[in-house]
Short mmCIF file of C-alpha atoms and ligand atoms in Angstrom, two decimals:
data_model
loop_
_atom_site.label_atom_id
_atom_site.label_comp_id
_atom_site.label_asym_id
_atom_site.label_seq_id
_atom_site.Cartn_x
_atom_site.Cartn_y
_atom_site.Cartn_z
CA MET A 1 -96.75 -359.11 -40.71
CA PHE A 2 -100.29 -357.67 -41.00
CA PHE A 3 -101.86 -356.30 -37.80
CA ILE A 4 -105.55 -355.42 -37.79
CA TYR A 5 -105.56 -353.92 -34.34
CA ARG A 6 -102.38 -352.81 -32.58
CA ASP A 7 -101.78 -352.19 -28.90
CA LYS A 8 -101.30 -348.53 -29.74
CA GLN A 9 -104.83 -348.41 -31.18
CA LEU A 10 -106.25 -350.21 -28.17
CA PHE A 11 -104.48 -347.71 -25.91
CA GLY A 12 -105.91 -344.84 -27.99
CA ASN A 13 -109.47 -346.17 -27.75
CA VAL A 14 -109.33 -346.83 -24.01
CA PHE A 15 -107.74 -343.43 -23.45
CA ASP A 16 -110.48 -341.72 -25.56
CA LEU A 17 -113.24 -343.51 -23.69
CA TRP A 18 -111.71 -342.62 -20.34
CA LEU A 19 -110.80 -339.02 -20.99
CA ALA A 20 -113.51 -337.99 -23.45
CA GLY A 21 -116.25 -340.16 -21.99
CA GLN A 22 -115.78 -340.51 -18.27
CA GLU A 23 -114.42 -337.20 -16.98
CA SER A 24 -116.70 -335.05 -19.14
CA THR A 25 -119.90 -336.72 -17.98
CA ALA A 26 -118.77 -337.01 -14.34
CA TYR A 27 -117.84 -333.31 -14.15
CA THR A 28 -121.12 -332.28 -15.79
CA LEU A 29 -123.00 -334.32 -13.19
CA ALA A 30 -120.99 -332.63 -10.45
CA TRP A 31 -122.03 -329.21 -11.83
CA ILE A 32 -125.69 -330.28 -11.91
CA VAL A 33 -125.55 -331.35 -8.25
CA LEU A 34 -123.74 -328.16 -7.26
CA TYR A 35 -126.17 -325.82 -9.08
CA LEU A 36 -129.16 -327.58 -7.51
CA MET A 37 -127.52 -327.52 -4.10
CA LYS A 38 -126.97 -323.77 -4.40
CA ASP A 39 -130.42 -323.07 -5.89
CA GLN A 40 -132.84 -324.70 -3.47
CA LYS A 41 -135.87 -323.20 -5.27
CA ALA A 42 -134.87 -324.93 -8.48
CA GLN A 43 -134.30 -328.18 -6.58
CA LYS A 44 -137.76 -327.89 -5.01
CA LYS A 45 -139.33 -327.40 -8.46
CA LEU A 46 -137.50 -330.45 -9.71
CA HIS A 47 -138.67 -332.55 -6.75
CA THR A 48 -142.25 -331.39 -7.31
CA GLU A 49 -142.09 -332.39 -10.99
CA LEU A 50 -140.59 -335.79 -10.18
CA SER A 51 -143.14 -336.47 -7.43
CA ASN A 52 -146.10 -335.42 -9.57
CA ILE A 53 -145.09 -337.24 -12.72
CA VAL A 54 -143.19 -340.31 -11.53
CA GLY A 55 -143.37 -340.82 -7.76
CA SER A 56 -140.57 -342.50 -5.82
CA ASN A 57 -141.57 -346.16 -6.16
CA ARG A 58 -139.77 -346.99 -9.37
CA TYR A 59 -136.68 -346.19 -11.42
CA ILE A 60 -136.93 -343.43 -14.00
CA THR A 61 -136.13 -344.63 -17.52
CA LEU A 62 -135.49 -342.88 -20.83
CA GLU A 63 -139.18 -343.37 -21.64
CA ASP A 64 -139.95 -340.71 -19.01
CA LYS A 65 -137.73 -338.11 -20.70
CA ASN A 66 -140.42 -336.28 -22.69
CA ASN A 67 -142.64 -335.96 -19.62
CA LEU A 68 -140.07 -334.18 -17.44
CA PRO A 69 -139.56 -330.70 -18.93
CA TYR A 70 -138.08 -329.05 -15.86
CA LEU A 71 -135.52 -331.82 -15.43
CA ASN A 72 -134.49 -331.45 -19.08
CA ALA A 73 -134.22 -327.69 -18.56
CA VAL A 74 -132.02 -328.17 -15.46
CA ILE A 75 -129.66 -330.44 -17.41
CA ALA A 76 -129.54 -328.06 -20.39
CA GLU A 77 -128.85 -325.04 -18.19
CA SER A 78 -126.18 -326.91 -16.20
CA GLN A 79 -124.43 -327.90 -19.42
CA ARG A 80 -124.59 -324.30 -20.63
CA LEU A 81 -123.37 -322.66 -17.45
CA GLY A 82 -120.94 -325.45 -16.50
CA ASN A 83 -119.35 -324.86 -19.91
CA LEU A 84 -117.18 -327.94 -19.73
CA LEU A 85 -115.01 -327.52 -22.82
CA VAL A 86 -114.39 -323.77 -22.76
CA THR A 87 -112.15 -323.90 -25.80
CA ASN A 88 -112.70 -326.66 -28.27
CA ILE A 89 -110.02 -328.98 -29.67
CA PRO A 90 -107.50 -327.06 -31.87
CA ARG A 91 -107.75 -327.54 -35.65
CA ARG A 92 -105.19 -326.94 -38.44
CA LEU A 93 -106.43 -325.30 -41.63
CA THR A 94 -105.81 -327.44 -44.71
CA GLU A 95 -106.14 -324.44 -47.06
CA ASP A 96 -106.28 -320.63 -47.00
CA ILE A 97 -109.73 -319.40 -46.06
CA ASP A 98 -111.50 -316.06 -46.01
CA TYR A 99 -113.39 -315.55 -42.77
CA HIS A 100 -115.42 -312.33 -42.39
CA GLY A 101 -112.82 -310.39 -44.40
CA PHE A 102 -109.77 -311.92 -42.68
CA THR A 103 -107.53 -314.28 -44.62
CA LEU A 104 -106.42 -317.22 -42.52
CA LYS A 105 -103.44 -319.05 -43.99
CA LYS A 106 -103.15 -322.79 -44.57
CA ASP A 107 -101.66 -324.57 -41.52
CA THR A 108 -102.91 -321.90 -39.09
CA ILE A 109 -104.13 -323.47 -35.84
CA VAL A 110 -107.65 -322.32 -34.95
CA CYS A 111 -109.48 -323.06 -31.76
CA PRO A 112 -113.24 -322.40 -31.68
CA GLU A 113 -114.44 -321.17 -28.29
CA ILE A 114 -117.66 -322.88 -27.27
CA SER A 115 -118.02 -320.55 -24.29
CA GLN A 116 -118.44 -317.53 -26.59
CA VAL A 117 -121.68 -319.13 -27.75
CA LEU A 118 -122.88 -320.56 -24.43
CA TYR A 119 -122.36 -317.21 -22.66
CA ASP A 120 -123.64 -314.99 -25.51
CA GLU A 121 -126.00 -312.59 -23.73
CA LYS A 122 -127.99 -311.91 -26.91
CA ILE A 123 -129.08 -315.54 -26.87
CA PHE A 124 -128.87 -316.26 -23.14
CA PRO A 125 -129.65 -313.07 -21.17
CA GLU A 126 -127.85 -312.88 -17.80
CA PRO A 127 -125.54 -315.64 -19.01
CA HIS A 128 -123.77 -316.16 -15.68
CA LYS A 129 -126.98 -316.96 -13.81
CA PHE A 130 -128.43 -320.44 -13.39
CA LEU A 131 -131.89 -320.08 -14.95
CA PRO A 132 -133.37 -323.40 -16.13
CA GLU A 133 -136.57 -321.54 -17.12
CA ARG A 134 -134.79 -320.13 -20.17
CA PHE A 135 -135.26 -323.58 -21.71
CA LEU A 136 -139.03 -323.70 -21.10
CA ASP A 137 -141.58 -322.20 -23.49
CA SER A 138 -144.69 -320.29 -22.41
CA ASN A 139 -146.54 -323.60 -21.93
CA GLY A 140 -143.85 -325.00 -19.67
CA LYS A 141 -142.58 -327.40 -22.36
CA PHE A 142 -138.85 -328.02 -22.72
CA GLN A 143 -137.40 -326.15 -25.69
CA THR A 144 -133.72 -326.35 -26.51
CA LYS A 145 -131.86 -323.70 -28.53
CA PRO A 146 -129.54 -324.30 -31.49
CA GLU A 147 -126.86 -322.30 -29.64
CA LEU A 148 -126.72 -324.83 -26.81
CA ILE A 149 -123.67 -326.64 -28.17
CA PRO A 150 -121.78 -328.27 -25.26
CA PHE A 151 -120.98 -331.21 -27.54
CA SER A 152 -119.76 -328.88 -30.31
CA ILE A 153 -121.12 -329.06 -33.88
CA GLY A 154 -120.01 -330.28 -37.28
CA LYS A 155 -118.24 -333.39 -38.51
CA ARG A 156 -116.04 -333.77 -35.45
CA ALA A 157 -118.73 -333.11 -32.83
CA CYS A 158 -118.75 -335.39 -29.78
CA LEU A 159 -119.10 -339.05 -30.74
CA GLY A 160 -120.56 -339.92 -27.36
CA GLU A 161 -123.29 -337.26 -27.32
CA SER A 162 -126.29 -339.59 -27.22
CA MET A 163 -124.67 -341.79 -24.58
CA ALA A 164 -123.75 -338.77 -22.48
CA ARG A 165 -127.28 -337.34 -22.78
CA ALA A 166 -128.75 -340.64 -21.61
CA GLU A 167 -126.35 -340.84 -18.67
CA LEU A 168 -126.99 -337.24 -17.59
CA PHE A 169 -130.73 -337.79 -17.71
CA LEU A 170 -130.81 -341.15 -15.91
CA PHE A 171 -128.36 -340.18 -13.19
CA THR A 172 -129.87 -336.77 -12.42
CA ALA A 173 -133.45 -338.06 -12.54
CA ASN A 174 -132.90 -341.05 -10.26
CA LEU A 175 -130.62 -339.24 -7.82
CA PHE A 176 -133.02 -336.35 -7.26
CA ASN A 177 -136.05 -338.61 -7.25
CA GLN A 178 -134.68 -340.23 -4.09
CA PHE A 179 -132.53 -337.57 -2.42
CA GLU A 180 -132.41 -333.93 -1.45
CA VAL A 181 -129.06 -332.18 -1.60
CA CYS A 182 -128.67 -329.60 1.19
CA ASP A 183 -126.44 -326.55 1.27
CA PHE A 184 -125.00 -326.45 4.79
CA ASN A 185 -123.57 -322.97 4.22
C1 HEM B 1 -121.32 -334.32 -20.91
C2 HEM B 1 -120.49 -335.12 -21.53
C3 HEM B 1 -119.67 -334.75 -22.74
C4 HEM B 1 -119.35 -333.52 -23.28
C5 HEM B 1 -119.77 -332.13 -22.78
C6 HEM B 1 -118.53 -333.76 -24.44
C7 HEM B 1 -118.03 -332.76 -25.26
C8 HEM B 1 -117.22 -333.00 -26.34
C9 HEM B 1 -116.66 -331.97 -27.20
C10 HEM B 1 -116.92 -330.47 -27.07
C11 HEM B 1 -115.90 -332.59 -28.13
C12 HEM B 1 -115.06 -331.90 -29.23
C13 HEM B 1 -115.83 -331.85 -30.53
C14 HEM B 1 -115.09 -331.08 -31.60
O1 HEM B 1 -113.87 -331.28 -31.74
O2 HEM B 1 -115.71 -330.25 -32.30
C15 HEM B 1 -115.96 -334.01 -27.89
C16 HEM B 1 -115.31 -334.97 -28.65
C17 HEM B 1 -115.38 -336.31 -28.42
N1 HEM B 1 -116.14 -336.94 -27.45
FE1 HEM B 1 -117.31 -336.04 -26.07
N2 HEM B 1 -118.36 -335.11 -24.59
C18 HEM B 1 -119.04 -335.76 -23.58
C19 HEM B 1 -119.15 -337.12 -23.39
C20 HEM B 1 -118.57 -338.09 -24.18
C21 HEM B 1 -118.77 -339.53 -24.02
C22 HEM B 1 -119.68 -340.20 -22.98
C23 HEM B 1 -117.98 -340.13 -24.97
C24 HEM B 1 -117.78 -341.60 -25.30
C25 HEM B 1 -118.18 -342.60 -24.56
C26 HEM B 1 -117.32 -339.09 -25.73
C27 HEM B 1 -116.46 -339.29 -26.77
C28 HEM B 1 -115.91 -338.30 -27.55
C29 HEM B 1 -114.98 -338.55 -28.65
C30 HEM B 1 -114.47 -339.93 -29.10
C31 HEM B 1 -114.66 -337.30 -29.19
C32 HEM B 1 -113.74 -337.01 -30.38
C33 HEM B 1 -114.58 -336.94 -31.66
C34 HEM B 1 -113.73 -336.62 -32.90
O3 HEM B 1 -112.68 -336.01 -32.78
O4 HEM B 1 -114.15 -336.99 -34.01
N3 HEM B 1 -117.73 -337.86 -25.23
N4 HEM B 1 -116.78 -334.25 -26.81
#
């Protein structure tokens, strides 16, 4: 009998959506809230930007994204420092390759480490500090860096990247446009 879509495939898709899509975004949001709770100056700057550009009388939508540079910088820096997938998903080499003078044999398992890039102090000075300003140019405009790769790169990079980016923006923007998060310690 010919099956187009098996239960096993359905299970795989639901599992992917849950594990890859839900936990990753939820934990990133938790890091954003934590960093802003611990850095009250940054939170104040964010509130000032939101009050000046949007005000609290309406929801923030994706159309506001380009007008909120500090918010974009906070999200970028939280993704960098939160460093959600420290090591990427392991890969098996399908052929021998020469990598910077080392021969890696077919079938070797390699595991790229995203954190080596996100915490590279040549690109991100003082890499263990939360500094959203590193993603602003001299005119205060948001400027990302090619090394900011929380979703990985290449053919197998995160399939949900654009959805995750939208969720991170909408949740962070609307939460902080209505609330302050205090650090009771
Ligand atoms: C902040 C949120 C997220 C982060 C940081 C993140 C990060 C990643 C990373 C690093 C990978 C591995 C890429 C590679 O193997 O090179 C990945 C894969 C994947 N992600 Fe995400 N992800 C996020 C949200 C989502 C969402 C919302 C979805 C779907 C709704 C999703 C679906 C997937 C899928 C299906 C893969 C496997 C892609 C493949 O192997 O071809 N992710 N993600």
